[in-house]
mmCIF file of C-alpha atoms (C1' of nucleotides) in Angstrom:
data_model
loop_
_atom_site.group_PDB
_atom_site.id
_atom_site.type_symbol
_atom_site.label_atom_id
_atom_site.label_comp_id
_atom_site.label_asym_id
_atom_site.label_seq_id
_atom_site.Cartn_x
_atom_site.Cartn_y
_atom_site.Cartn_z
ATOM 1 C CA MET A 214 78.178 35.143 17.607
ATOM 2 C CA THR A 215 76.586 33.598 20.223
ATOM 3 C CA THR A 216 75.564 35.728 22.233
ATOM 4 C CA ALA A 217 71.625 36.111 22.453
ATOM 5 C CA LYS A 218 70.794 39.413 20.055
ATOM 6 C CA THR A 219 68.242 41.055 23.217
ATOM 7 C CA ASP A 220 69.789 44.030 21.393
ATOM 8 C CA ALA A 221 67.404 43.707 18.241
ATOM 9 C CA PHE A 222 64.468 43.273 19.528
ATOM 10 C CA GLU A 223 62.497 45.720 21.340
ATOM 11 C CA LEU A 224 62.965 47.175 24.576
ATOM 12 C CA THR A 225 59.758 46.267 26.295
ATOM 13 C CA VAL A 226 59.963 42.525 24.974
ATOM 14 C CA SER A 227 64.206 42.687 26.044
ATOM 15 C CA ARG A 228 63.029 43.709 29.095
ATOM 16 C CA ALA A 229 60.808 40.908 30.058
ATOM 17 C CA ALA A 230 62.784 38.135 29.236
ATOM 18 C CA ALA A 231 65.111 39.346 31.357
ATOM 19 C CA PHE A 232 62.803 39.244 34.046
ATOM 20 C CA ALA A 233 62.281 35.516 33.087
ATOM 21 C CA LYS A 234 65.363 34.529 32.730
ATOM 22 C CA ALA A 235 65.776 35.739 36.571
ATOM 23 C CA LEU A 236 62.491 33.233 37.429
ATOM 24 C CA ALA A 237 64.193 30.490 34.483
ATOM 25 C CA HIS A 238 65.364 28.278 37.604
ATOM 26 C CA PRO A 239 63.457 26.475 40.223
ATOM 27 C CA ALA A 240 65.839 27.732 42.954
ATOM 28 C CA ARG A 241 65.288 31.073 42.020
ATOM 29 C CA ILE A 242 62.247 31.086 42.719
ATOM 30 C CA GLN A 243 62.613 29.333 46.114
ATOM 31 C CA ILE A 244 64.327 32.086 47.264
ATOM 32 C CA LEU A 245 62.007 34.879 46.491
ATOM 33 C CA GLN A 246 59.344 32.404 47.888
ATOM 34 C CA VAL A 247 61.433 32.070 51.023
ATOM 35 C CA LEU A 248 62.724 35.522 51.101
ATOM 36 C CA ALA A 249 58.432 36.485 51.053
ATOM 37 C CA ARG A 250 57.754 34.534 53.411
ATOM 38 C CA LYS A 251 59.811 35.406 55.961
ATOM 39 C CA LYS A 252 58.862 38.640 57.533
ATOM 40 C CA THR A 253 62.677 39.357 58.826
ATOM 41 C CA CYS A 254 64.541 39.916 56.599
ATOM 42 C CA VAL A 255 66.608 36.510 56.710
ATOM 43 C CA CYS A 256 69.724 36.022 54.764
ATOM 44 C CA GLY A 257 72.028 32.640 54.955
ATOM 45 C CA GLU A 258 68.789 30.954 56.398
ATOM 46 C CA VAL A 259 67.670 30.889 52.685
ATOM 47 C CA VAL A 260 70.711 28.530 52.046
ATOM 48 C CA SER A 261 69.731 26.103 54.658
ATOM 49 C CA GLU A 262 66.614 26.183 52.788
ATOM 50 C CA LEU A 263 67.421 25.524 49.020
ATOM 51 C CA PRO A 264 68.940 21.685 47.888
ATOM 52 C CA LEU A 265 72.010 23.379 47.023
ATOM 53 C CA ALA A 266 75.105 23.891 48.091
ATOM 54 C CA GLN A 267 76.105 27.850 50.058
ATOM 55 C CA SER A 268 78.499 28.889 47.038
ATOM 56 C CA THR A 269 75.783 27.719 44.792
ATOM 57 C CA VAL A 270 73.022 29.276 46.404
ATOM 58 C CA SER A 271 75.144 32.523 46.911
ATOM 59 C CA GLN A 272 75.221 32.313 42.529
ATOM 60 C CA HIS A 273 71.374 32.212 42.038
ATOM 61 C CA LEU A 274 71.434 35.180 44.968
ATOM 62 C CA LYS A 275 73.664 37.269 42.994
ATOM 63 C CA ALA A 276 71.895 36.878 39.591
ATOM 64 C CA LEU A 277 68.479 37.687 41.389
ATOM 65 C CA LYS A 278 70.050 40.776 42.617
ATOM 66 C CA GLN A 279 71.679 41.391 39.280
ATOM 67 C CA ALA A 280 68.354 41.556 37.686
ATOM 68 C CA GLY A 281 67.160 44.394 40.313
ATOM 69 C CA LEU A 282 64.412 41.779 42.130
ATOM 70 C CA ILE A 283 66.245 41.690 45.245
ATOM 71 C CA THR A 284 68.920 43.652 47.144
ATOM 72 C CA GLY A 285 71.296 42.677 49.723
ATOM 73 C CA GLU A 286 72.455 44.791 52.787
ATOM 74 C CA ILE A 287 74.857 43.543 54.882
ATOM 75 C CA ASP A 288 74.690 43.563 59.049
ATOM 76 C CA GLY A 289 77.399 42.278 60.194
ATOM 77 C CA PRO A 290 79.000 38.816 59.500
ATOM 78 C CA ALA A 291 75.756 38.411 57.512
ATOM 79 C CA VAL A 292 73.955 39.293 54.490
ATOM 80 C CA CYS A 293 70.606 40.408 54.622
ATOM 81 C CA TYR A 294 69.014 39.787 51.645
ATOM 82 C CA CYS A 295 65.215 41.575 50.265
ATOM 83 C CA ILE A 296 62.598 41.442 47.742
ATOM 84 C CA ASP A 297 63.389 44.802 46.014
ATOM 85 C CA ALA A 298 59.154 45.400 46.104
ATOM 86 C CA ARG A 299 59.082 48.250 44.295
ATOM 87 C CA ALA A 300 61.105 46.991 41.312
ATOM 88 C CA PHE A 301 60.094 43.481 41.631
ATOM 89 C CA ASN A 302 56.462 44.326 41.356
ATOM 90 C CA SER A 303 57.234 47.192 38.322
ATOM 91 C CA ILE A 304 58.875 45.143 36.519
ATOM 92 C CA ARG A 305 56.127 42.188 36.836
ATOM 93 C CA LYS A 306 53.961 43.940 36.275
ATOM 94 C CA GLU A 307 55.387 44.979 33.158
ATOM 95 C CA PHE A 308 56.116 41.423 31.912
ATOM 96 C CA VAL A 309 52.087 40.139 32.847
ATOM 97 C CA SER A 310 51.084 43.051 30.368
ATOM 98 C CA ILE A 311 52.966 41.214 27.784
ATOM 99 C CA LEU A 312 51.506 37.807 28.745
ATOM 100 C CA ASP A 313 47.903 39.512 28.930
ATOM 101 C CA SER A 314 48.792 41.063 25.196
ATOM 102 C CA ILE A 315 49.517 37.301 23.419
ATOM 103 C CA THR A 316 46.534 36.050 24.880
ATOM 104 C CA ALA A 317 44.317 38.396 24.280
ATOM 105 C CA ASP A 318 44.755 37.994 21.032
ATOM 106 C CA VAL A 319 44.895 33.938 20.667
ATOM 107 C CA ASP A 320 41.879 33.083 18.481
ATOM 108 C CA CYS A 321 43.865 31.201 15.748
ATOM 109 C CA CYS A 322 43.909 27.691 15.532
ATOM 110 C CA MET B 125 76.336 17.572 37.794
ATOM 111 C CA THR B 126 75.755 20.694 35.671
ATOM 112 C CA THR B 127 72.240 20.292 34.745
ATOM 113 C CA ALA B 128 70.080 22.192 36.562
ATOM 114 C CA LYS B 129 68.432 20.132 39.960
ATOM 115 C CA THR B 130 65.208 20.611 38.610
ATOM 116 C CA ASP B 131 64.064 17.301 40.663
ATOM 117 C CA ALA B 132 64.993 18.440 43.850
ATOM 118 C CA PHE B 133 62.275 21.125 44.327
ATOM 119 C CA GLU B 134 58.551 21.543 44.202
ATOM 120 C CA LEU B 135 56.780 20.511 41.301
ATOM 121 C CA THR B 136 55.051 23.814 40.886
ATOM 122 C CA VAL B 137 57.790 25.864 41.112
ATOM 123 C CA SER B 138 59.585 23.061 38.487
ATOM 124 C CA ARG B 139 57.018 24.010 35.791
ATOM 125 C CA ALA B 140 56.684 27.896 36.300
ATOM 126 C CA ALA B 141 60.239 27.986 35.911
ATOM 127 C CA ALA B 142 59.761 26.131 32.707
ATOM 128 C CA PHE B 143 57.099 28.195 32.093
ATOM 129 C CA ALA B 144 59.609 31.218 32.635
ATOM 130 C CA LYS B 145 62.543 29.300 31.007
ATOM 131 C CA ALA B 146 61.041 28.919 27.555
ATOM 132 C CA LEU B 147 60.269 33.045 27.955
ATOM 133 C CA ALA B 148 63.607 33.772 28.866
ATOM 134 C CA HIS B 149 64.288 34.717 25.399
ATOM 135 C CA PRO B 150 63.394 38.136 23.614
ATOM 136 C CA ALA B 151 62.392 35.805 20.085
ATOM 137 C CA ARG B 152 60.756 33.345 21.907
ATOM 138 C CA ILE B 153 58.114 36.208 23.262
ATOM 139 C CA GLN B 154 57.910 37.928 20.256
ATOM 140 C CA ILE B 155 57.248 35.161 18.370
ATOM 141 C CA LEU B 156 54.232 34.485 20.674
ATOM 142 C CA GLN B 157 53.137 38.258 19.851
ATOM 143 C CA VAL B 158 53.614 37.174 16.423
ATOM 144 C CA LEU B 159 51.626 34.130 16.309
ATOM 145 C CA ALA B 160 48.840 35.984 18.911
ATOM 146 C CA ARG B 161 48.604 38.729 16.223
ATOM 147 C CA LYS B 162 48.260 37.236 13.106
ATOM 148 C CA LYS B 163 44.682 36.247 12.429
ATOM 149 C CA THR B 164 45.438 33.551 10.538
ATOM 150 C CA CYS B 165 47.755 31.172 12.012
ATOM 151 C CA VAL B 166 50.868 31.967 9.822
ATOM 152 C CA CYS B 167 53.894 29.480 9.960
ATOM 153 C CA GLY B 168 57.576 30.816 7.944
ATOM 154 C CA GLU B 169 56.375 34.635 8.258
ATOM 155 C CA VAL B 170 57.548 34.709 12.029
ATOM 156 C CA VAL B 171 61.062 34.149 9.759
ATOM 157 C CA SER B 172 60.905 37.541 7.963
ATOM 158 C CA GLU B 173 59.343 39.215 11.438
ATOM 159 C CA LEU B 174 62.234 38.342 13.089
ATOM 160 C CA PRO B 175 65.631 39.489 12.996
ATOM 161 C CA LEU B 176 67.251 35.904 13.401
ATOM 162 C CA ALA B 177 67.979 33.326 10.394
ATOM 163 C CA GLN B 178 65.598 30.799 9.808
ATOM 164 C CA SER B 179 67.911 27.723 11.287
ATOM 165 C CA THR B 180 67.747 30.141 14.791
ATOM 166 C CA VAL B 181 64.011 30.993 14.374
ATOM 167 C CA SER B 182 63.298 27.540 14.083
ATOM 168 C CA GLN B 183 65.117 26.099 17.679
ATOM 169 C CA HIS B 184 63.095 28.942 19.029
ATOM 170 C CA LEU B 185 60.017 27.941 17.588
ATOM 171 C CA LYS B 186 61.109 24.439 18.721
ATOM 172 C CA ALA B 187 62.331 25.173 22.346
ATOM 173 C CA LEU B 188 58.478 26.730 22.651
ATOM 174 C CA LYS B 189 56.807 23.748 21.210
ATOM 175 C CA GLN B 190 58.727 21.669 23.687
ATOM 176 C CA ALA B 191 57.274 23.826 26.743
ATOM 177 C CA GLY B 192 53.892 22.802 25.291
ATOM 178 C CA LEU B 193 53.226 26.503 24.797
ATOM 179 C CA ILE B 194 52.897 25.975 20.734
ATOM 180 C CA THR B 195 51.649 23.456 18.224
ATOM 181 C CA GLY B 196 53.074 23.159 14.664
ATOM 182 C CA GLU B 197 50.743 21.613 12.149
ATOM 183 C CA ILE B 198 51.467 20.764 8.437
ATOM 184 C CA ASP B 199 50.065 22.528 5.811
ATOM 185 C CA GLY B 200 51.919 21.349 2.276
ATOM 186 C CA PRO B 201 55.185 22.666 2.185
ATOM 187 C CA ALA B 202 54.362 24.604 5.061
ATOM 188 C CA VAL B 203 53.678 24.533 8.807
ATOM 189 C CA CYS B 204 50.973 26.713 10.573
ATOM 190 C CA TYR B 205 52.397 27.249 14.142
ATOM 191 C CA CYS B 206 49.994 28.074 16.606
ATOM 192 C CA ILE B 207 49.385 29.417 19.895
ATOM 193 C CA ASP B 208 48.336 26.378 22.224
ATOM 194 C CA ALA B 209 45.975 28.647 24.282
ATOM 195 C CA ARG B 210 44.493 26.228 26.479
ATOM 196 C CA ALA B 211 47.701 25.160 27.898
ATOM 197 C CA PHE B 212 49.703 28.369 27.332
ATOM 198 C CA ASN B 213 46.783 30.295 29.507
ATOM 199 C CA SER B 214 46.482 27.045 32.110
ATOM 200 C CA ILE B 215 50.702 27.566 32.580
ATOM 201 C CA ARG B 216 50.094 31.272 32.355
ATOM 202 C CA LYS B 217 48.167 31.257 35.316
ATOM 203 C CA GLU B 218 49.673 28.451 37.341
ATOM 204 C CA PHE B 219 52.725 31.246 37.129
ATOM 205 C CA VAL B 220 51.332 34.417 37.712
ATOM 206 C CA SER B 221 49.620 32.768 41.196
ATOM 207 C CA ILE B 222 53.086 31.834 42.034
ATOM 208 C CA LEU B 223 53.795 35.695 41.366
ATOM 209 C CA ASP B 224 51.083 36.509 43.387
ATOM 210 C CA SER B 225 52.168 34.272 46.005
ATOM 211 C CA ILE B 226 55.902 35.912 46.658
ATOM 212 C CA THR B 227 54.408 39.465 46.182
ATOM 213 C CA ALA B 228 51.419 39.173 48.604
ATOM 214 C CA ASP B 229 54.500 38.516 51.161
ATOM 215 C CA VAL B 230 56.918 41.017 50.613
ATOM 216 C CA ASP B 231 55.933 43.430 53.811
ATOM 217 C CA CYS B 232 59.832 42.988 54.787
ATOM 218 C CA CYS B 233 62.882 46.006 54.830
ATOM 219 C "C1'" DT C 11 60.552 12.500 -12.880
ATOM 220 C "C1'" DT C 12 61.889 17.322 -11.380
ATOM 221 C "C1'" DA C 13 62.666 21.542 -10.101
ATOM 222 C "C1'" DT C 14 60.871 24.882 -6.057
ATOM 223 C "C1'" DA C 15 59.618 26.291 -1.853
ATOM 224 C "C1'" DT C 16 59.270 25.587 2.863
ATOM 225 C "C1'" DC C 17 60.562 23.898 7.101
ATOM 226 C "C1'" DA C 18 63.815 20.641 10.608
ATOM 227 C "C1'" DT C 19 68.057 18.869 11.292
ATOM 228 C "C1'" DC C 20 73.084 18.551 11.116
ATOM 229 C "C1'" DG C 21 77.667 21.255 12.058
ATOM 230 C "C1'" DT C 22 80.074 23.728 14.304
ATOM 231 C "C1'" DA C 23 81.629 27.177 17.237
ATOM 232 C "C1'" DT C 24 81.258 30.302 21.528
ATOM 233 C "C1'" DA C 25 78.524 31.993 25.286
ATOM 234 C "C1'" DT C 26 76.378 30.815 29.262
ATOM 235 C "C1'" DT C 27 74.454 28.289 33.101
ATOM 236 C "C1'" DT C 28 74.698 25.451 36.595
ATOM 237 C "C1'" DA C 29 77.384 22.856 40.951
ATOM 238 C "C1'" DC C 30 79.981 21.938 43.750
ATOM 239 C "C1'" DG C 31 84.763 22.740 46.263
ATOM 240 C "C1'" DA C 32 88.256 25.405 48.377
ATOM 241 C "C1'" DT C 33 89.189 30.017 49.412
ATOM 242 C "C1'" DA C 34 89.576 34.844 50.460
ATOM 243 C "C1'" DA C 35 87.195 38.503 52.601
ATOM 244 C "C1'" DA C 36 84.602 40.678 56.511
ATOM 245 C "C1'" DC C 37 83.259 40.869 60.894
ATOM 246 C "C1'" DG C 38 81.677 39.664 65.851
ATOM 247 C "C1'" DA C 39 83.753 37.583 70.017
ATOM 248 C "C1'" DT C 40 86.827 35.685 72.752
ATOM 249 C "C1'" DA D 272 95.407 39.508 68.110
ATOM 250 C "C1'" DT D 273 93.091 35.032 66.881
ATOM 251 C "C1'" DC D 274 89.067 31.922 66.155
ATOM 252 C "C1'" DG D 275 84.689 31.151 64.333
ATOM 253 C "C1'" DT D 276 81.111 32.148 61.615
ATOM 254 C "C1'" DT D 277 79.214 34.311 57.329
ATOM 255 C "C1'" DT D 278 78.990 35.240 52.382
ATOM 256 C "C1'" DA D 279 81.731 36.321 48.011
ATOM 257 C "C1'" DT D 280 84.696 34.488 44.519
ATOM 258 C "C1'" DC D 281 87.529 31.556 42.475
ATOM 259 C "C1'" DG D 282 88.672 27.714 40.075
ATOM 260 C "C1'" DT D 283 86.805 23.934 37.177
ATOM 261 C "C1'" DA D 284 83.684 20.943 34.719
ATOM 262 C "C1'" DA D 285 80.183 19.721 32.122
ATOM 263 C "C1'" DA D 286 75.597 20.682 30.302
ATOM 264 C "C1'" DT D 287 73.032 24.749 27.631
ATOM 265 C "C1'" DA D 288 72.097 27.699 24.950
ATOM 266 C "C1'" DT D 289 72.266 30.913 20.654
ATOM 267 C "C1'" DA D 290 73.990 31.759 16.215
ATOM 268 C "C1'" DC D 291 74.536 30.386 11.295
ATOM 269 C "C1'" DG D 292 75.152 28.459 6.873
ATOM 270 C "C1'" DA D 293 74.953 24.240 4.960
ATOM 271 C "C1'" DT D 294 72.302 20.064 4.059
ATOM 272 C "C1'" DG D 295 68.556 17.223 4.034
ATOM 273 C "C1'" DA D 296 63.990 15.709 4.235
ATOM 274 C "C1'" DT D 297 58.898 16.812 2.335
ATOM 275 C "C1'" DA D 298 55.142 18.277 -0.519
ATOM 276 C "C1'" DT D 299 53.920 21.136 -4.061
ATOM 277 C "C1'" DA D 300 53.737 22.607 -8.292
ATOM 278 C "C1'" DA D 301 55.328 22.007 -13.160
#
DNA sequence: TTATATCATCGTATATTTACGATAAACGAT
DNA sequence: ATCGTTTATCGTAAATATACGATGATATAA
């Protein structure tokens, strides 16, 4: 009785909320920035770029992966993380279109 | 030792994360949609449009207000909520520009 | 003044989030 | 086989978030 009632809402709205939730922590946004900037698909370098412990960064990476925004493939002893460009852009587009629909209608007050 | 370390990140990143956090629940997105759609600044009608208890909706409204996305002014016994169009668009623009900067650089994998 | 309506807040319960250290698991190198 | 590196997971602790009913506060109406 305390879980988010995401079932009771429209699917597009729930998906947009899930996307927002994935970006709802500065560490995860910065991780995406790092992954986007580095041309090679660096993995653990992410940790050294963040002011957080390795285990904490790993948790954030897991959250981003579960949100479908990044992928991680094993590369020797390391793991190579990448933005899933296709999925990211798709979800992002849906999110932004919801934002647009909101701002477009604002004319009260 | 469990609070989000938002201080340790760039301000723009932290602000973007705060914006995302405000939208990280379907109820809050739907509230914004309702406020945007209704031309008059309806207040408690929001409650009747959502599948949640009045107190819960009130909490979500509070969260949106604290995020600076909506305003609420007393109108008789009722309270009139409105999207703060200026603030909303400003924060939204900053957020989207961060999204754009991420997607623009994606060419790994 | 006394209701009635509207909304916020309180109290409460539970789940989730955030963070860290410690440990386990997987791999390459010696 | 053993060691070092890298990453994930476990265990744990504390803060937040989510949800609801009950109660309080405020303003209009009677």
